[in-house]
mmCIF file of C-alpha atoms in Angstrom:
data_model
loop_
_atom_site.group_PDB
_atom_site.id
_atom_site.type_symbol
_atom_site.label_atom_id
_atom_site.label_comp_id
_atom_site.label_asym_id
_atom_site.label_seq_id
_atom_site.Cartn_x
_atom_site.Cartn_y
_atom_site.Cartn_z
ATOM 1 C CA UNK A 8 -15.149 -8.972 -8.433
ATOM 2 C CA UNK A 9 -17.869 -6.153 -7.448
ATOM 3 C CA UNK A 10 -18.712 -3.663 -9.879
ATOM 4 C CA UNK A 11 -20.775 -0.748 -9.924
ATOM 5 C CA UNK A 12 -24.120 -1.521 -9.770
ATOM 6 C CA UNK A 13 -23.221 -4.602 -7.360
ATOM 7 C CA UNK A 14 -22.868 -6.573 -10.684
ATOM 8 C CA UNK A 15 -21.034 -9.323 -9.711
ATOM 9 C CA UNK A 16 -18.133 -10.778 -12.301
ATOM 10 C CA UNK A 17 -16.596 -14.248 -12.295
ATOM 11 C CA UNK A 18 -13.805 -13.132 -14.055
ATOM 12 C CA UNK A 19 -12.490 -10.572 -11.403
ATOM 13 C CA UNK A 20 -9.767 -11.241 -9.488
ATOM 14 C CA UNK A 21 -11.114 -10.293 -6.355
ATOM 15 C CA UNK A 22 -14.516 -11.370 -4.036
ATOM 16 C CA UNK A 23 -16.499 -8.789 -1.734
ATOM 17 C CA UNK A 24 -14.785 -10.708 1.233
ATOM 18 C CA UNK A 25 -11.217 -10.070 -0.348
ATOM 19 C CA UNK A 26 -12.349 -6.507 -0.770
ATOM 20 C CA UNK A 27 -12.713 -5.514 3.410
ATOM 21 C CA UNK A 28 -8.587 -6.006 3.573
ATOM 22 C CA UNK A 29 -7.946 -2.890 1.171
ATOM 23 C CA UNK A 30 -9.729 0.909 2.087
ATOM 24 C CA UNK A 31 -9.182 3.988 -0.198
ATOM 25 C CA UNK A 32 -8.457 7.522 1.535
ATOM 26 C CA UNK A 33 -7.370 10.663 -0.976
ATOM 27 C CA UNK A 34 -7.454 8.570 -3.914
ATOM 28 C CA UNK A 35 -5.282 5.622 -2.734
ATOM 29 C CA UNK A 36 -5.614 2.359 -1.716
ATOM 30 C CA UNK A 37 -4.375 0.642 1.282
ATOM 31 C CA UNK A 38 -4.251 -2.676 2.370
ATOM 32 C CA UNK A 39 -5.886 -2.714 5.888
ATOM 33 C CA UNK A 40 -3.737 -2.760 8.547
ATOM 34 C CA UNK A 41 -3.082 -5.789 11.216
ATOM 35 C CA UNK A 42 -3.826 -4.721 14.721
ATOM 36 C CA UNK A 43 -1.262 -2.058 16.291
ATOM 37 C CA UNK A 44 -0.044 -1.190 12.497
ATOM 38 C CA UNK A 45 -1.076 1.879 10.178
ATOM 39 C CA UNK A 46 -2.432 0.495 7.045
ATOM 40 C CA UNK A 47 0.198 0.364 3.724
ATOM 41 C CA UNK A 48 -0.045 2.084 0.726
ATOM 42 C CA UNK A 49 -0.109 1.090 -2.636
ATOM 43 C CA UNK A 50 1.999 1.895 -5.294
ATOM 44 C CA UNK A 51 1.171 0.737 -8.549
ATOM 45 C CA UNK A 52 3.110 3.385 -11.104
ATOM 46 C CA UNK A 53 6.756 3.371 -11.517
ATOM 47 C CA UNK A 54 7.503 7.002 -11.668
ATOM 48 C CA UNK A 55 6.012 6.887 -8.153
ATOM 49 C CA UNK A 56 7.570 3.402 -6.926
ATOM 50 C CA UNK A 57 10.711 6.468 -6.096
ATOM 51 C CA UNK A 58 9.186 8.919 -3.675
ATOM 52 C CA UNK A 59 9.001 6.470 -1.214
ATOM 53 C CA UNK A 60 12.096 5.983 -1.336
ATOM 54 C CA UNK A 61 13.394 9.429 -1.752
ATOM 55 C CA UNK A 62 10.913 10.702 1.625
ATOM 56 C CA UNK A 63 11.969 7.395 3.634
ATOM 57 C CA UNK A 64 15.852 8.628 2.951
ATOM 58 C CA UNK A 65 15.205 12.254 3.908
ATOM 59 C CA UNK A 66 13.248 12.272 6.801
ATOM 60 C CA UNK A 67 14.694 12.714 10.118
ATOM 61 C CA UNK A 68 16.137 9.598 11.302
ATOM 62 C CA UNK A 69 15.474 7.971 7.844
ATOM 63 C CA UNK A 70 18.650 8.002 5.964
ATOM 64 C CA UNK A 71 21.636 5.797 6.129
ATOM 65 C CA UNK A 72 20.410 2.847 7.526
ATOM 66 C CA UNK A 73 21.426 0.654 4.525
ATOM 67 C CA UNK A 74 19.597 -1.248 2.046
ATOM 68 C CA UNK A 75 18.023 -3.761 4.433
ATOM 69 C CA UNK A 76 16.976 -0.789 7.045
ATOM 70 C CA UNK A 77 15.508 1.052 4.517
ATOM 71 C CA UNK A 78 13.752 -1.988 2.710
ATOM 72 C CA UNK A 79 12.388 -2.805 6.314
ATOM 73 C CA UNK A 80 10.963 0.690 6.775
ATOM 74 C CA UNK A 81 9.446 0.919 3.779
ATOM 75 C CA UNK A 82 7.695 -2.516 4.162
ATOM 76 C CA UNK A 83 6.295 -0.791 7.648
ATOM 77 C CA UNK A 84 4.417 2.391 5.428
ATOM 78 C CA UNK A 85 4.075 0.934 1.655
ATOM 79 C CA UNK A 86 3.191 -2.088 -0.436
#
């Protein structure tokens, strides 16, 4: 794992090199995205593991699909 200071700790979970597959934009992190995919957020608290859920349901085209539908589209925008 990296720290500040490029103080490098063997008891981090992550290298540098495992580092380039996740970006932060607005104060998230997302795991980079595959080509011809938008990268996935993600969500780490459980009070917000919902409003995915929730917005996926209520956008147009979004609700109803059933549980697998609306796992799949999930998978497609979050981690």
């Amino acid at each position: 794992m990296y720290l500040s200071g490029n103080e490098n700790s063997n008891q981090g979970f992550f290298n540098k090199k495992d580092l380039l597959n996740y970006l932060i934009r607005g104060g998230h992190i997302f795991i980079r995205a595959k080509v011809d995919r938008v990268p996935r957020k993600m969500v780490f608290e459980k009070d917000e593991q919902k409003v995915p859920l929730k917005n996926i349901h209520n956008v147009i085209g979004g609700g109803h699909r059933g549980r697998d539908g609306t796992m799949e589209k999930l998978k497609d925008i979050y981690f």
